[in-house]
């Protein structure tokens, strides 16, 4: 698959952001711009933490951003 090819070329693991809009919908966020805003904030947080936060940690952080 393309991910394996990229891994082979770069010789290292490529982190994949563990959340998407469906995760936020399950947390009660309505479809719309708020989903993108929250995902962007969580992704920036995830990058700041060197891509080490797993799905559960990202969901917990997302929950703190939901108004």
PDB file of C-alpha atoms in Angstrom:
ATOM      1  CA  UNK A   1       0.000   0.000   0.000  1.00  0.00           C
ATOM      2  CA  UNK A   2       1.025   3.651  -0.349  1.00  0.00           C
ATOM      3  CA  UNK A   3       1.856   4.033   3.330  1.00  0.00           C
ATOM      4  CA  UNK A   4       4.270   1.100   3.231  1.00  0.00           C
ATOM      5  CA  UNK A   5       5.916   2.504   0.107  1.00  0.00           C
ATOM      6  CA  UNK A   6       6.349   5.883   1.785  1.00  0.00           C
ATOM      7  CA  UNK A   7       7.760   4.195   4.903  1.00  0.00           C
ATOM      8  CA  UNK A   8      10.234   2.282   2.744  1.00  0.00           C
ATOM      9  CA  UNK A   9      11.300   5.403   0.886  1.00  0.00           C
ATOM     10  CA  UNK A  10      11.706   7.552   3.968  1.00  0.00           C
ATOM     11  CA  UNK A  11      12.968   4.748   6.148  1.00  0.00           C
ATOM     12  CA  UNK A  12      10.847   5.816   9.079  1.00  0.00           C
ATOM     13  CA  UNK A  13       7.331   5.720  10.444  1.00  0.00           C
ATOM     14  CA  UNK A  14       4.947   8.407   9.222  1.00  0.00           C
ATOM     15  CA  UNK A  15       2.526   9.341  12.011  1.00  0.00           C
ATOM     16  CA  UNK A  16      -1.145   9.503  11.123  1.00  0.00           C
ATOM     17  CA  UNK A  17      -3.415  11.824  13.071  1.00  0.00           C
ATOM     18  CA  UNK A  18      -5.760   9.487  14.972  1.00  0.00           C
ATOM     19  CA  UNK A  19      -8.983  11.538  14.848  1.00  0.00           C
ATOM     20  CA  UNK A  20     -11.492  12.534  12.203  1.00  0.00           C
ATOM     21  CA  UNK A  21     -14.868  14.214  12.093  1.00  0.00           C
ATOM     22  CA  UNK A  22     -16.700  11.018  13.017  1.00  0.00           C
ATOM     23  CA  UNK A  23     -14.929  10.947  16.366  1.00  0.00           C
ATOM     24  CA  UNK A  24     -16.171  14.445  17.121  1.00  0.00           C
ATOM     25  CA  UNK A  25     -19.714  13.649  15.995  1.00  0.00           C
ATOM     26  CA  UNK A  26     -19.705  10.803  18.534  1.00  0.00           C
ATOM     27  CA  UNK A  27     -18.750  13.399  21.147  1.00  0.00           C
ATOM     28  CA  UNK A  28     -21.820  15.425  20.194  1.00  0.00           C
ATOM     29  CA  UNK A  29     -20.315  18.034  17.867  1.00  0.00           C
ATOM     30  CA  UNK A  30     -22.704  18.995  15.059  1.00  0.00           C
ATOM     31  CA  UNK A  31     -21.492  18.751  11.495  1.00  0.00           C
ATOM     32  CA  UNK A  32     -20.112  22.074  10.329  1.00  0.00           C
ATOM     33  CA  UNK A  33     -17.143  24.393  10.752  1.00  0.00           C
ATOM     34  CA  UNK A  34     -16.785  23.596  14.459  1.00  0.00           C
ATOM     35  CA  UNK A  35     -15.584  20.087  13.607  1.00  0.00           C
ATOM     36  CA  UNK A  36     -12.765  21.443  11.471  1.00  0.00           C
ATOM     37  CA  UNK A  37     -11.838  24.032  14.078  1.00  0.00           C
ATOM     38  CA  UNK A  38     -11.624  21.435  16.830  1.00  0.00           C
ATOM     39  CA  UNK A  39      -9.730  18.959  14.657  1.00  0.00           C
ATOM     40  CA  UNK A  40      -7.191  21.655  13.768  1.00  0.00           C
ATOM     41  CA  UNK A  41      -6.679  22.520  17.438  1.00  0.00           C
ATOM     42  CA  UNK A  42      -6.310  18.890  18.467  1.00  0.00           C
ATOM     43  CA  UNK A  43      -3.910  18.205  15.602  1.00  0.00           C
ATOM     44  CA  UNK A  44      -1.740  21.193  16.582  1.00  0.00           C
ATOM     45  CA  UNK A  45      -1.708  19.851  20.167  1.00  0.00           C
ATOM     46  CA  UNK A  46      -0.796  16.373  18.877  1.00  0.00           C
ATOM     47  CA  UNK A  47       2.090  17.798  16.804  1.00  0.00           C
ATOM     48  CA  UNK A  48       3.278  19.853  19.807  1.00  0.00           C
ATOM     49  CA  UNK A  49       3.472  16.571  21.733  1.00  0.00           C
ATOM     50  CA  UNK A  50       5.660  14.996  19.011  1.00  0.00           C
ATOM     51  CA  UNK A  51       2.851  12.840  17.572  1.00  0.00           C
ATOM     52  CA  UNK A  52       2.937  10.682  20.705  1.00  0.00           C
ATOM     53  CA  UNK A  53      -0.655  11.164  21.858  1.00  0.00           C
ATOM     54  CA  UNK A  54      -2.894   8.249  20.966  1.00  0.00           C
ATOM     55  CA  UNK A  55      -6.538   8.310  19.926  1.00  0.00           C
ATOM     56  CA  UNK A  56      -7.836   8.255  23.505  1.00  0.00           C
ATOM     57  CA  UNK A  57      -5.618  11.158  24.581  1.00  0.00           C
ATOM     58  CA  UNK A  58      -6.682  13.153  21.527  1.00  0.00           C
ATOM     59  CA  UNK A  59     -10.348  12.453  22.274  1.00  0.00           C
ATOM     60  CA  UNK A  60      -9.901  13.594  25.858  1.00  0.00           C
ATOM     61  CA  UNK A  61      -8.236  16.804  24.698  1.00  0.00           C
ATOM     62  CA  UNK A  62     -10.979  17.350  22.084  1.00  0.00           C
ATOM     63  CA  UNK A  63     -13.569  17.004  24.844  1.00  0.00           C
ATOM     64  CA  UNK A  64     -11.965  19.945  26.667  1.00  0.00           C
ATOM     65  CA  UNK A  65     -12.435  22.101  23.552  1.00  0.00           C
ATOM     66  CA  UNK A  66     -16.105  21.337  23.016  1.00  0.00           C
ATOM     67  CA  UNK A  67     -18.242  24.203  24.207  1.00  0.00           C
TER      68      UNK A  67
END
